[in-house]
PDB file with one MODEL, atoms N, CA, C and O in Angstrom:
MODEL        1
ATOM      1  N   ALA A   1       2.323 -13.414 -17.377  1.00  0.00           N
ATOM      2  CA  ALA A   1       2.916 -12.741 -16.218  1.00  0.00           C
ATOM      3  C   ALA A   1       2.172 -11.434 -15.962  1.00  0.00           C
ATOM      4  O   ALA A   1       1.784 -10.732 -16.896  1.00  0.00           O
ATOM      5  N   VAL A   2       1.985 -11.131 -14.716  1.00  0.00           N
ATOM      6  CA  VAL A   2       1.314  -9.888 -14.353  1.00  0.00           C
ATOM      7  C   VAL A   2       2.351  -8.787 -14.155  1.00  0.00           C
ATOM      8  O   VAL A   2       3.478  -9.046 -13.735  1.00  0.00           O
ATOM      9  N   ARG A   3       1.958  -7.572 -14.460  1.00  0.00           N
ATOM     10  CA  ARG A   3       2.835  -6.408 -14.290  1.00  0.00           C
ATOM     11  C   ARG A   3       2.353  -5.639 -13.073  1.00  0.00           C
ATOM     12  O   ARG A   3       1.243  -5.108 -13.071  1.00  0.00           O
ATOM     13  N   ILE A   4       3.180  -5.575 -12.039  1.00  0.00           N
ATOM     14  CA  ILE A   4       2.819  -4.910 -10.789  1.00  0.00           C
ATOM     15  C   ILE A   4       3.627  -3.628 -10.671  1.00  0.00           C
ATOM     16  O   ILE A   4       4.855  -3.648 -10.755  1.00  0.00           O
ATOM     17  N   THR A   5       2.927  -2.508 -10.475  1.00  0.00           N
ATOM     18  CA  THR A   5       3.594  -1.219 -10.316  1.00  0.00           C
ATOM     19  C   THR A   5       3.052  -0.516  -9.068  1.00  0.00           C
ATOM     20  O   THR A   5       1.959  -0.814  -8.586  1.00  0.00           O
ATOM     21  N   PHE A   6       3.843   0.411  -8.572  1.00  0.00           N
ATOM     22  CA  PHE A   6       3.470   1.223  -7.414  1.00  0.00           C
ATOM     23  C   PHE A   6       3.588   2.687  -7.815  1.00  0.00           C
ATOM     24  O   PHE A   6       4.581   3.088  -8.422  1.00  0.00           O
ATOM     25  N   LYS A   7       2.579   3.488  -7.478  1.00  0.00           N
ATOM     26  CA  LYS A   7       2.619   4.909  -7.784  1.00  0.00           C
ATOM     27  C   LYS A   7       2.339   5.686  -6.508  1.00  0.00           C
ATOM     28  O   LYS A   7       1.281   5.545  -5.895  1.00  0.00           O
ATOM     29  N   GLN A   8       3.306   6.507  -6.121  1.00  0.00           N
ATOM     30  CA  GLN A   8       3.150   7.282  -4.896  1.00  0.00           C
ATOM     31  C   GLN A   8       2.061   8.335  -5.072  1.00  0.00           C
ATOM     32  O   GLN A   8       1.992   9.009  -6.100  1.00  0.00           O
ATOM     33  N   ARG A   9       1.224   8.464  -4.068  1.00  0.00           N
ATOM     34  CA  ARG A   9       0.139   9.446  -4.102  1.00  0.00           C
ATOM     35  C   ARG A   9       0.730  10.855  -4.028  1.00  0.00           C
ATOM     36  O   ARG A   9       1.818  11.047  -3.485  1.00  0.00           O
ATOM     37  N   PRO A  10       0.005  11.848  -4.578  1.00  0.00           N
ATOM     38  CA  PRO A  10       0.520  13.224  -4.546  1.00  0.00           C
ATOM     39  C   PRO A  10       0.577  13.789  -3.124  1.00  0.00           C
ATOM     40  O   PRO A  10      -0.132  13.329  -2.228  1.00  0.00           O
ATOM     41  N   ARG A  11       1.433  14.793  -2.938  1.00  0.00           N
ATOM     42  CA  ARG A  11       1.539  15.470  -1.640  1.00  0.00           C
ATOM     43  C   ARG A  11       0.242  16.202  -1.330  1.00  0.00           C
ATOM     44  O   ARG A  11      -0.448  16.686  -2.227  1.00  0.00           O
ATOM     45  N   GLU A  12      -0.074  16.271  -0.049  1.00  0.00           N
ATOM     46  CA  GLU A  12      -1.214  17.073   0.377  1.00  0.00           C
ATOM     47  C   GLU A  12      -0.850  18.548   0.198  1.00  0.00           C
ATOM     48  O   GLU A  12       0.319  18.923   0.289  1.00  0.00           O
ATOM     49  N   THR A  13      -1.854  19.371  -0.056  1.00  0.00           N
ATOM     50  CA  THR A  13      -1.617  20.798  -0.217  1.00  0.00           C
ATOM     51  C   THR A  13      -2.505  21.577   0.746  1.00  0.00           C
ATOM     52  O   THR A  13      -3.449  21.035   1.322  1.00  0.00           O
ATOM     53  N   GLY A  14      -2.189  22.837   0.908  1.00  0.00           N
ATOM     54  CA  GLY A  14      -2.999  23.698   1.760  1.00  0.00           C
ATOM     55  C   GLY A  14      -2.967  23.246   3.210  1.00  0.00           C
ATOM     56  O   GLY A  14      -1.959  22.722   3.683  1.00  0.00           O
ATOM     57  N   LEU A  15      -4.073  23.452   3.910  1.00  0.00           N
ATOM     58  CA  LEU A  15      -4.145  23.108   5.325  1.00  0.00           C
ATOM     59  C   LEU A  15      -3.994  21.615   5.584  1.00  0.00           C
ATOM     60  O   LEU A  15      -3.542  21.215   6.657  1.00  0.00           O
ATOM     61  N   ARG A  16      -4.367  20.789   4.612  1.00  0.00           N
ATOM     62  CA  ARG A  16      -4.234  19.341   4.798  1.00  0.00           C
ATOM     63  C   ARG A  16      -2.774  18.917   4.918  1.00  0.00           C
ATOM     64  O   ARG A  16      -2.490  17.853   5.469  1.00  0.00           O
ATOM     65  N   SER A  17      -1.850  19.721   4.418  1.00  0.00           N
ATOM     66  CA  SER A  17      -0.432  19.355   4.467  1.00  0.00           C
ATOM     67  C   SER A  17       0.146  19.516   5.868  1.00  0.00           C
ATOM     68  O   SER A  17       1.195  18.941   6.161  1.00  0.00           O
ATOM     69  N   ILE A  18      -0.502  20.274   6.737  1.00  0.00           N
ATOM     70  CA  ILE A  18       0.031  20.540   8.074  1.00  0.00           C
ATOM     71  C   ILE A  18       0.169  19.256   8.884  1.00  0.00           C
ATOM     72  O   ILE A  18       1.215  19.024   9.489  1.00  0.00           O
ATOM     73  N   GLY A  19      -0.851  18.429   8.907  1.00  0.00           N
ATOM     74  CA  GLY A  19      -0.800  17.203   9.694  1.00  0.00           C
ATOM     75  C   GLY A  19      -0.557  15.961   8.879  1.00  0.00           C
ATOM     76  O   GLY A  19      -0.734  14.846   9.370  1.00  0.00           O
ATOM     77  N   ALA A  20      -0.149  16.140   7.627  1.00  0.00           N
ATOM     78  CA  ALA A  20       0.019  14.992   6.734  1.00  0.00           C
ATOM     79  C   ALA A  20       1.199  14.120   7.152  1.00  0.00           C
ATOM     80  O   ALA A  20       2.237  14.623   7.580  1.00  0.00           O
ATOM     81  N   GLY A  21       1.027  12.835   7.025  1.00  0.00           N
ATOM     82  CA  GLY A  21       2.090  11.878   7.312  1.00  0.00           C
ATOM     83  C   GLY A  21       2.768  11.453   6.025  1.00  0.00           C
ATOM     84  O   GLY A  21       2.622  12.106   4.992  1.00  0.00           O
ATOM     85  N   PRO A  22       3.503  10.368   6.087  1.00  0.00           N
ATOM     86  CA  PRO A  22       4.160   9.838   4.885  1.00  0.00           C
ATOM     87  C   PRO A  22       3.131   9.492   3.806  1.00  0.00           C
ATOM     88  O   PRO A  22       2.028   9.035   4.106  1.00  0.00           O
ATOM     89  N   ARG A  23       3.506   9.716   2.560  1.00  0.00           N
ATOM     90  CA  ARG A  23       2.580   9.453   1.458  1.00  0.00           C
ATOM     91  C   ARG A  23       2.433   7.964   1.186  1.00  0.00           C
ATOM     92  O   ARG A  23       3.402   7.206   1.241  1.00  0.00           O
ATOM     93  N   SER A  24       1.218   7.567   0.895  1.00  0.00           N
ATOM     94  CA  SER A  24       0.946   6.173   0.548  1.00  0.00           C
ATOM     95  C   SER A  24       1.202   5.959  -0.940  1.00  0.00           C
ATOM     96  O   SER A  24       1.441   6.912  -1.683  1.00  0.00           O
ATOM     97  N   SER A  25       1.149   4.709  -1.363  1.00  0.00           N
ATOM     98  CA  SER A  25       1.338   4.349  -2.773  1.00  0.00           C
ATOM     99  C   SER A  25       0.191   3.468  -3.234  1.00  0.00           C
ATOM    100  O   SER A  25      -0.279   2.601  -2.497  1.00  0.00           O
ATOM    101  N   ALA A  26      -0.252   3.698  -4.457  1.00  0.00           N
ATOM    102  CA  ALA A  26      -1.266   2.837  -5.069  1.00  0.00           C
ATOM    103  C   ALA A  26      -0.562   1.620  -5.658  1.00  0.00           C
ATOM    104  O   ALA A  26       0.539   1.729  -6.199  1.00  0.00           O
ATOM    105  N   ILE A  27      -1.208   0.458  -5.548  1.00  0.00           N
ATOM    106  CA  ILE A  27      -0.691  -0.768  -6.152  1.00  0.00           C
ATOM    107  C   ILE A  27      -1.523  -1.035  -7.399  1.00  0.00           C
ATOM    108  O   ILE A  27      -2.750  -1.099  -7.330  1.00  0.00           O
ATOM    109  N   LYS A  28      -0.858  -1.192  -8.535  1.00  0.00           N
ATOM    110  CA  LYS A  28      -1.566  -1.460  -9.787  1.00  0.00           C
ATOM    111  C   LYS A  28      -1.078  -2.772 -10.391  1.00  0.00           C
ATOM    112  O   LYS A  28       0.116  -3.070 -10.396  1.00  0.00           O
ATOM    113  N   VAL A  29      -2.026  -3.540 -10.894  1.00  0.00           N
ATOM    114  CA  VAL A  29      -1.717  -4.781 -11.604  1.00  0.00           C
ATOM    115  C   VAL A  29      -2.225  -4.607 -13.022  1.00  0.00           C
ATOM    116  O   VAL A  29      -3.423  -4.432 -13.242  1.00  0.00           O
ATOM    117  N   ASP A  30      -1.324  -4.656 -13.974  1.00  0.00           N
ATOM    118  CA  ASP A  30      -1.658  -4.443 -15.386  1.00  0.00           C
ATOM    119  C   ASP A  30      -2.453  -3.155 -15.584  1.00  0.00           C
ATOM    120  O   ASP A  30      -3.395  -3.117 -16.375  1.00  0.00           O
ATOM    121  N   GLY A  31      -2.065  -2.091 -14.856  1.00  0.00           N
ATOM    122  CA  GLY A  31      -2.677  -0.777 -15.006  1.00  0.00           C
ATOM    123  C   GLY A  31      -3.945  -0.542 -14.206  1.00  0.00           C
ATOM    124  O   GLY A  31      -4.487   0.563 -14.232  1.00  0.00           O
ATOM    125  N   VAL A  32      -4.435  -1.550 -13.494  1.00  0.00           N
ATOM    126  CA  VAL A  32      -5.673  -1.420 -12.711  1.00  0.00           C
ATOM    127  C   VAL A  32      -5.311  -1.362 -11.226  1.00  0.00           C
ATOM    128  O   VAL A  32      -4.612  -2.240 -10.719  1.00  0.00           O
ATOM    129  N   GLU A  33      -5.788  -0.329 -10.533  1.00  0.00           N
ATOM    130  CA  GLU A  33      -5.490  -0.199  -9.105  1.00  0.00           C
ATOM    131  C   GLU A  33      -6.203  -1.291  -8.312  1.00  0.00           C
ATOM    132  O   GLU A  33      -7.418  -1.462  -8.414  1.00  0.00           O
ATOM    133  N   VAL A  34      -5.418  -2.031  -7.516  1.00  0.00           N
ATOM    134  CA  VAL A  34      -5.966  -3.137  -6.728  1.00  0.00           C
ATOM    135  C   VAL A  34      -5.746  -2.965  -5.235  1.00  0.00           C
ATOM    136  O   VAL A  34      -6.233  -3.776  -4.448  1.00  0.00           O
ATOM    137  N   GLY A  35      -5.029  -1.934  -4.827  1.00  0.00           N
ATOM    138  CA  GLY A  35      -4.790  -1.745  -3.405  1.00  0.00           C
ATOM    139  C   GLY A  35      -3.853  -0.594  -3.128  1.00  0.00           C
ATOM    140  O   GLY A  35      -3.598   0.250  -3.987  1.00  0.00           O
ATOM    141  N   SER A  36      -3.338  -0.576  -1.890  1.00  0.00           N
ATOM    142  CA  SER A  36      -2.439   0.498  -1.497  1.00  0.00           C
ATOM    143  C   SER A  36      -1.489   0.041  -0.394  1.00  0.00           C
ATOM    144  O   SER A  36      -1.749  -0.926   0.322  1.00  0.00           O
ATOM    145  N   VAL A  37      -0.384   0.767  -0.284  1.00  0.00           N
ATOM    146  CA  VAL A  37       0.572   0.606   0.806  1.00  0.00           C
ATOM    147  C   VAL A  37       0.553   1.924   1.555  1.00  0.00           C
ATOM    148  O   VAL A  37       0.761   2.982   0.961  1.00  0.00           O
ATOM    149  N   SER A  38       0.304   1.868   2.865  1.00  0.00           N
ATOM    150  CA  SER A  38       0.194   3.117   3.623  1.00  0.00           C
ATOM    151  C   SER A  38       0.848   2.992   4.988  1.00  0.00           C
ATOM    152  O   SER A  38       1.075   1.896   5.501  1.00  0.00           O
ATOM    153  N   ALA A  39       1.143   4.155   5.559  1.00  0.00           N
ATOM    154  CA  ALA A  39       1.791   4.224   6.866  1.00  0.00           C
ATOM    155  C   ALA A  39       0.758   4.064   7.974  1.00  0.00           C
ATOM    156  O   ALA A  39      -0.382   4.510   7.850  1.00  0.00           O
ATOM    157  N   LEU A  40       1.172   3.428   9.044  1.00  0.00           N
ATOM    158  CA  LEU A  40       0.360   3.374  10.257  1.00  0.00           C
ATOM    159  C   LEU A  40       0.886   4.472  11.176  1.00  0.00           C
ATOM    160  O   LEU A  40       1.930   4.312  11.808  1.00  0.00           O
ATOM    161  N   GLY A  41       0.177   5.562  11.246  1.00  0.00           N
ATOM    162  CA  GLY A  41       0.613   6.699  12.048  1.00  0.00           C
ATOM    163  C   GLY A  41       1.574   7.570  11.269  1.00  0.00           C
ATOM    164  O   GLY A  41       1.563   7.584  10.038  1.00  0.00           O
ATOM    165  N   GLY A  42       2.420   8.310  12.009  1.00  0.00           N
ATOM    166  CA  GLY A  42       3.386   9.190  11.366  1.00  0.00           C
ATOM    167  C   GLY A  42       2.790  10.529  10.986  1.00  0.00           C
ATOM    168  O   GLY A  42       3.399  11.298  10.243  1.00  0.00           O
ATOM    169  N   ASP A  43       1.598  10.809  11.496  1.00  0.00           N
ATOM    170  CA  ASP A  43       0.938  12.071  11.196  1.00  0.00           C
ATOM    171  C   ASP A  43       0.342  12.620  12.485  1.00  0.00           C
ATOM    172  O   ASP A  43       0.847  12.320  13.567  1.00  0.00           O
ATOM    173  N   TRP A  44      -0.707  13.407  12.397  1.00  0.00           N
ATOM    174  CA  TRP A  44      -1.322  14.010  13.584  1.00  0.00           C
ATOM    175  C   TRP A  44      -1.882  12.969  14.550  1.00  0.00           C
ATOM    176  O   TRP A  44      -2.150  13.291  15.708  1.00  0.00           O
ATOM    177  N   ARG A  45      -2.064  11.729  14.101  1.00  0.00           N
ATOM    178  CA  ARG A  45      -2.624  10.685  14.967  1.00  0.00           C
ATOM    179  C   ARG A  45      -1.585  10.033  15.871  1.00  0.00           C
ATOM    180  O   ARG A  45      -1.951   9.380  16.848  1.00  0.00           O
ATOM    181  N   GLY A  46      -0.317  10.192  15.574  1.00  0.00           N
ATOM    182  CA  GLY A  46       0.710   9.598  16.422  1.00  0.00           C
ATOM    183  C   GLY A  46       1.955   9.219  15.652  1.00  0.00           C
ATOM    184  O   GLY A  46       2.057   9.481  14.454  1.00  0.00           O
ATOM    185  N   PRO A  47       2.904   8.601  16.342  1.00  0.00           N
ATOM    186  CA  PRO A  47       4.173   8.238  15.705  1.00  0.00           C
ATOM    187  C   PRO A  47       4.002   7.121  14.681  1.00  0.00           C
ATOM    188  O   PRO A  47       3.043   6.352  14.730  1.00  0.00           O
ATOM    189  N   LEU A  48       4.939   7.051  13.767  1.00  0.00           N
ATOM    190  CA  LEU A  48       4.936   6.012  12.733  1.00  0.00           C
ATOM    191  C   LEU A  48       5.162   4.656  13.393  1.00  0.00           C
ATOM    192  O   LEU A  48       6.172   4.453  14.067  1.00  0.00           O
ATOM    193  N   ARG A  49       4.219   3.724  13.200  1.00  0.00           N
ATOM    194  CA  ARG A  49       4.293   2.399  13.805  1.00  0.00           C
ATOM    195  C   ARG A  49       4.590   1.319  12.774  1.00  0.00           C
ATOM    196  O   ARG A  49       4.651   0.141  13.123  1.00  0.00           O
ATOM    197  N   GLY A  50       4.774   1.689  11.528  1.00  0.00           N
ATOM    198  CA  GLY A  50       5.069   0.718  10.486  1.00  0.00           C
ATOM    199  C   GLY A  50       4.282   1.017   9.220  1.00  0.00           C
ATOM    200  O   GLY A  50       3.632   2.056   9.099  1.00  0.00           O
ATOM    201  N   TRP A  51       4.356   0.080   8.278  1.00  0.00           N
ATOM    202  CA  TRP A  51       3.690   0.206   6.983  1.00  0.00           C
ATOM    203  C   TRP A  51       2.850  -1.042   6.739  1.00  0.00           C
ATOM    204  O   TRP A  51       3.269  -2.152   7.067  1.00  0.00           O
ATOM    205  N   CYS A  52       1.673  -0.860   6.166  1.00  0.00           N
ATOM    206  CA  CYS A  52       0.832  -2.012   5.863  1.00  0.00           C
ATOM    207  C   CYS A  52       0.305  -1.902   4.432  1.00  0.00           C
ATOM    208  O   CYS A  52       0.376  -0.844   3.808  1.00  0.00           O
ATOM    209  N   TYR A  53      -0.220  -3.010   3.931  1.00  0.00           N
ATOM    210  CA  TYR A  53      -0.810  -3.007   2.603  1.00  0.00           C
ATOM    211  C   TYR A  53      -2.214  -3.574   2.669  1.00  0.00           C
ATOM    212  O   TYR A  53      -2.548  -4.358   3.558  1.00  0.00           O
ATOM    213  N   PHE A  54      -3.025  -3.163   1.715  1.00  0.00           N
ATOM    214  CA  PHE A  54      -4.363  -3.717   1.512  1.00  0.00           C
ATOM    215  C   PHE A  54      -4.472  -4.007   0.026  1.00  0.00           C
ATOM    216  O   PHE A  54      -4.241  -3.124  -0.799  1.00  0.00           O
ATOM    217  N   VAL A  55      -4.824  -5.244  -0.323  1.00  0.00           N
ATOM    218  CA  VAL A  55      -4.925  -5.634  -1.731  1.00  0.00           C
ATOM    219  C   VAL A  55      -6.188  -6.460  -1.940  1.00  0.00           C
ATOM    220  O   VAL A  55      -6.518  -7.330  -1.133  1.00  0.00           O
ATOM    221  N   ARG A  56      -6.887  -6.177  -3.031  1.00  0.00           N
ATOM    222  CA  ARG A  56      -8.027  -6.989  -3.469  1.00  0.00           C
ATOM    223  C   ARG A  56      -7.700  -7.428  -4.890  1.00  0.00           C
ATOM    224  O   ARG A  56      -7.679  -6.619  -5.817  1.00  0.00           O
ATOM    225  N   PHE A  57      -7.441  -8.755  -5.048  1.00  0.00           N
ATOM    226  CA  PHE A  57      -6.992  -9.268  -6.343  1.00  0.00           C
ATOM    227  C   PHE A  57      -7.571 -10.662  -6.563  1.00  0.00           C
ATOM    228  O   PHE A  57      -7.506 -11.509  -5.672  1.00  0.00           O
ATOM    229  N   ASN A  58      -8.129 -10.900  -7.732  1.00  0.00           N
ATOM    230  CA  ASN A  58      -8.717 -12.203  -8.103  1.00  0.00           C
ATOM    231  C   ASN A  58      -9.726 -12.718  -7.075  1.00  0.00           C
ATOM    232  O   ASN A  58      -9.779 -13.915  -6.793  1.00  0.00           O
ATOM    233  N   GLY A  59     -10.518 -11.810  -6.522  1.00  0.00           N
ATOM    234  CA  GLY A  59     -11.547 -12.199  -5.565  1.00  0.00           C
ATOM    235  C   GLY A  59     -11.040 -12.464  -4.159  1.00  0.00           C
ATOM    236  O   GLY A  59     -11.828 -12.812  -3.280  1.00  0.00           O
ATOM    237  N   GLU A  60      -9.760 -12.308  -3.928  1.00  0.00           N
ATOM    238  CA  GLU A  60      -9.157 -12.505  -2.604  1.00  0.00           C
ATOM    239  C   GLU A  60      -8.727 -11.153  -2.038  1.00  0.00           C
ATOM    240  O   GLU A  60      -8.451 -10.212  -2.782  1.00  0.00           O
ATOM    241  N   ILE A  61      -8.677 -11.077  -0.713  1.00  0.00           N
ATOM    242  CA  ILE A  61      -8.286  -9.840  -0.041  1.00  0.00           C
ATOM    243  C   ILE A  61      -7.149 -10.134   0.926  1.00  0.00           C
ATOM    244  O   ILE A  61      -7.176 -11.140   1.636  1.00  0.00           O
ATOM    245  N   ALA A  62      -6.150  -9.258   0.955  1.00  0.00           N
ATOM    246  CA  ALA A  62      -5.050  -9.358   1.911  1.00  0.00           C
ATOM    247  C   ALA A  62      -4.879  -8.009   2.592  1.00  0.00           C
ATOM    248  O   ALA A  62      -4.946  -6.960   1.951  1.00  0.00           O
ATOM    249  N   ASN A  63      -4.655  -8.055   3.906  1.00  0.00           N
ATOM    250  CA  ASN A  63      -4.476  -6.851   4.690  1.00  0.00           C
ATOM    251  C   ASN A  63      -3.419  -7.146   5.748  1.00  0.00           C
ATOM    252  O   ASN A  63      -3.585  -8.069   6.545  1.00  0.00           O
ATOM    253  N   SER A  64      -2.338  -6.374   5.766  1.00  0.00           N
ATOM    254  CA  SER A  64      -1.261  -6.626   6.716  1.00  0.00           C
ATOM    255  C   SER A  64      -1.323  -5.706   7.930  1.00  0.00           C
ATOM    256  O   SER A  64      -0.326  -5.550   8.635  1.00  0.00           O
ATOM    257  N   HIS A  65      -2.469  -5.102   8.183  1.00  0.00           N
ATOM    258  CA  HIS A  65      -2.602  -4.144   9.284  1.00  0.00           C
ATOM    259  C   HIS A  65      -2.233  -4.771  10.625  1.00  0.00           C
ATOM    260  O   HIS A  65      -1.663  -4.093  11.480  1.00  0.00           O
ATOM    261  N   GLY A  66      -2.542  -6.032  10.823  1.00  0.00           N
ATOM    262  CA  GLY A  66      -2.244  -6.713  12.081  1.00  0.00           C
ATOM    263  C   GLY A  66      -0.778  -7.009  12.297  1.00  0.00           C
ATOM    264  O   GLY A  66      -0.347  -7.187  13.436  1.00  0.00           O
ATOM    265  N   SER A  67      -0.005  -7.067  11.233  1.00  0.00           N
ATOM    266  CA  SER A  67       1.438  -7.319  11.343  1.00  0.00           C
ATOM    267  C   SER A  67       2.171  -6.421  10.349  1.00  0.00           C
ATOM    268  O   SER A  67       2.633  -6.890   9.309  1.00  0.00           O
ATOM    269  N   PRO A  68       2.278  -5.124  10.670  1.00  0.00           N
ATOM    270  CA  PRO A  68       2.878  -4.174   9.738  1.00  0.00           C
ATOM    271  C   PRO A  68       4.374  -4.412   9.516  1.00  0.00           C
ATOM    272  O   PRO A  68       5.067  -4.984  10.357  1.00  0.00           O
ATOM    273  N   CYS A  69       4.838  -3.960   8.374  1.00  0.00           N
ATOM    274  CA  CYS A  69       6.258  -4.035   8.024  1.00  0.00           C
ATOM    275  C   CYS A  69       6.968  -2.797   8.573  1.00  0.00           C
ATOM    276  O   CYS A  69       6.327  -1.790   8.877  1.00  0.00           O
ATOM    277  N   GLU A  70       8.283  -2.877   8.697  1.00  0.00           N
ATOM    278  CA  GLU A  70       9.039  -1.750   9.240  1.00  0.00           C
ATOM    279  C   GLU A  70       9.202  -0.614   8.235  1.00  0.00           C
ATOM    280  O   GLU A  70       9.197   0.557   8.617  1.00  0.00           O
ATOM    281  N   THR A  71       9.346  -0.951   6.953  1.00  0.00           N
ATOM    282  CA  THR A  71       9.565   0.083   5.943  1.00  0.00           C
ATOM    283  C   THR A  71       8.538  -0.042   4.816  1.00  0.00           C
ATOM    284  O   THR A  71       7.882  -1.071   4.652  1.00  0.00           O
ATOM    285  N   GLN A  72       8.425   1.039   4.049  1.00  0.00           N
ATOM    286  CA  GLN A  72       7.512   1.029   2.911  1.00  0.00           C
ATOM    287  C   GLN A  72       7.970   0.009   1.873  1.00  0.00           C
ATOM    288  O   GLN A  72       7.140  -0.669   1.267  1.00  0.00           O
ATOM    289  N   ASP A  73       9.268  -0.105   1.662  1.00  0.00           N
ATOM    290  CA  ASP A  73       9.783  -1.065   0.677  1.00  0.00           C
ATOM    291  C   ASP A  73       9.456  -2.501   1.070  1.00  0.00           C
ATOM    292  O   ASP A  73       9.129  -3.317   0.208  1.00  0.00           O
ATOM    293  N   GLU A  74       9.540  -2.821   2.367  1.00  0.00           N
ATOM    294  CA  GLU A  74       9.182  -4.162   2.824  1.00  0.00           C
ATOM    295  C   GLU A  74       7.702  -4.444   2.583  1.00  0.00           C
ATOM    296  O   GLU A  74       7.338  -5.545   2.170  1.00  0.00           O
ATOM    297  N   ALA A  75       6.848  -3.453   2.841  1.00  0.00           N
ATOM    298  CA  ALA A  75       5.409  -3.627   2.620  1.00  0.00           C
ATOM    299  C   ALA A  75       5.106  -3.811   1.136  1.00  0.00           C
ATOM    300  O   ALA A  75       4.256  -4.625   0.774  1.00  0.00           O
ATOM    301  N   LYS A  76       5.790  -3.068   0.283  1.00  0.00           N
ATOM    302  CA  LYS A  76       5.606  -3.225  -1.160  1.00  0.00           C
ATOM    303  C   LYS A  76       6.028  -4.619  -1.613  1.00  0.00           C
ATOM    304  O   LYS A  76       5.337  -5.253  -2.409  1.00  0.00           O
ATOM    305  N   ALA A  77       7.158  -5.091  -1.105  1.00  0.00           N
ATOM    306  CA  ALA A  77       7.646  -6.425  -1.475  1.00  0.00           C
ATOM    307  C   ALA A  77       6.673  -7.509  -1.011  1.00  0.00           C
ATOM    308  O   ALA A  77       6.422  -8.469  -1.739  1.00  0.00           O
ATOM    309  N   ALA A  78       6.125  -7.359   0.198  1.00  0.00           N
ATOM    310  CA  ALA A  78       5.172  -8.345   0.719  1.00  0.00           C
ATOM    311  C   ALA A  78       3.885  -8.339  -0.107  1.00  0.00           C
ATOM    312  O   ALA A  78       3.337  -9.400  -0.407  1.00  0.00           O
ATOM    313  N   ALA A  79       3.404  -7.156  -0.473  1.00  0.00           N
ATOM    314  CA  ALA A  79       2.196  -7.057  -1.299  1.00  0.00           C
ATOM    315  C   ALA A  79       2.436  -7.687  -2.667  1.00  0.00           C
ATOM    316  O   ALA A  79       1.585  -8.411  -3.185  1.00  0.00           O
ATOM    317  N   LYS A  80       3.595  -7.407  -3.243  1.00  0.00           N
ATOM    318  CA  LYS A  80       3.930  -7.967  -4.558  1.00  0.00           C
ATOM    319  C   LYS A  80       3.997  -9.489  -4.496  1.00  0.00           C
ATOM    320  O   LYS A  80       3.494 -10.171  -5.388  1.00  0.00           O
ATOM    321  N   ALA A  81       4.620 -10.024  -3.441  1.00  0.00           N
ATOM    322  CA  ALA A  81       4.713 -11.478  -3.284  1.00  0.00           C
ATOM    323  C   ALA A  81       3.326 -12.094  -3.149  1.00  0.00           C
ATOM    324  O   ALA A  81       3.065 -13.152  -3.722  1.00  0.00           O
ATOM    325  N   TRP A  82       2.443 -11.457  -2.410  1.00  0.00           N
ATOM    326  CA  TRP A  82       1.084 -11.979  -2.235  1.00  0.00           C
ATOM    327  C   TRP A  82       0.336 -11.980  -3.569  1.00  0.00           C
ATOM    328  O   TRP A  82      -0.339 -12.954  -3.901  1.00  0.00           O
ATOM    329  N   ILE A  83       0.453 -10.904  -4.325  1.00  0.00           N
ATOM    330  CA  ILE A  83      -0.230 -10.808  -5.621  1.00  0.00           C
ATOM    331  C   ILE A  83       0.304 -11.893  -6.561  1.00  0.00           C
ATOM    332  O   ILE A  83      -0.480 -12.562  -7.234  1.00  0.00           O
ATOM    333  N   LEU A  84       1.616 -12.071  -6.614  1.00  0.00           N
ATOM    334  CA  LEU A  84       2.190 -13.096  -7.487  1.00  0.00           C
ATOM    335  C   LEU A  84       1.722 -14.494  -7.086  1.00  0.00           C
ATOM    336  O   LEU A  84       1.460 -15.333  -7.948  1.00  0.00           O
ATOM    337  N   ALA A  85       1.617 -14.745  -5.780  1.00  0.00           N
ATOM    338  CA  ALA A  85       1.124 -16.050  -5.318  1.00  0.00           C
ATOM    339  C   ALA A  85      -0.315 -16.273  -5.749  1.00  0.00           C
ATOM    340  O   ALA A  85      -0.680 -17.387  -6.125  1.00  0.00           O
ATOM    341  N   GLN A  86      -1.145 -15.226  -5.701  1.00  0.00           N
ATOM    342  CA  GLN A  86      -2.531 -15.339  -6.131  1.00  0.00           C
ATOM    343  C   GLN A  86      -2.637 -15.546  -7.640  1.00  0.00           C
ATOM    344  O   GLN A  86      -3.505 -16.277  -8.117  1.00  0.00           O
ATOM    345  N   ALA A  87      -1.735 -14.888  -8.390  1.00  0.00           N
ATOM    346  CA  ALA A  87      -1.746 -15.021  -9.848  1.00  0.00           C
ATOM    347  C   ALA A  87      -1.378 -16.438 -10.267  1.00  0.00           C
ATOM    348  O   ALA A  87      -1.900 -16.943 -11.261  1.00  0.00           O
ATOM    349  N   VAL A  88      -0.492 -17.081  -9.528  1.00  0.00           N
ATOM    350  CA  VAL A  88      -0.095 -18.459  -9.829  1.00  0.00           C
ATOM    351  C   VAL A  88      -1.262 -19.412  -9.586  1.00  0.00           C
ATOM    352  O   VAL A  88      -1.441 -20.378 -10.328  1.00  0.00           O
ATOM    353  N   LYS A  89      -2.058 -19.143  -8.548  1.00  0.00           N
ATOM    354  CA  LYS A  89      -3.201 -20.003  -8.217  1.00  0.00           C
ATOM    355  C   LYS A  89      -4.262 -20.003  -9.307  1.00  0.00           C
ATOM    356  O   LYS A  89      -4.932 -21.011  -9.528  1.00  0.00           O
ATOM    357  N   SER A  90      -4.415 -18.859  -9.993  1.00  0.00           N
ATOM    358  CA  SER A  90      -5.498 -18.760 -10.987  1.00  0.00           C
ATOM    359  C   SER A  90      -5.075 -19.187 -12.371  1.00  0.00           C
ATOM    360  O   SER A  90      -5.881 -19.156 -13.300  1.00  0.00           O
TER     361      SER A  90
ENDMDL
END
């Protein structure tokens, strides 16, 4: 069984914190970073339009940018489900 964890990235500091949006999270499988969950917008670029994930695992790549999730938790769950499906294949 694979161990999947999420670690929220640190807050921006200094001038970078002025336009900072919601913090992204790193996705780790057995302690190795394989991707991230991040917000689409919600910062100086515009309003929050959803959350997406990018994962590179077992030679496969998944990116939900084209169909973002409404919440960060939904994006994390979708990324976790994709990773587990890939782990079963191998």
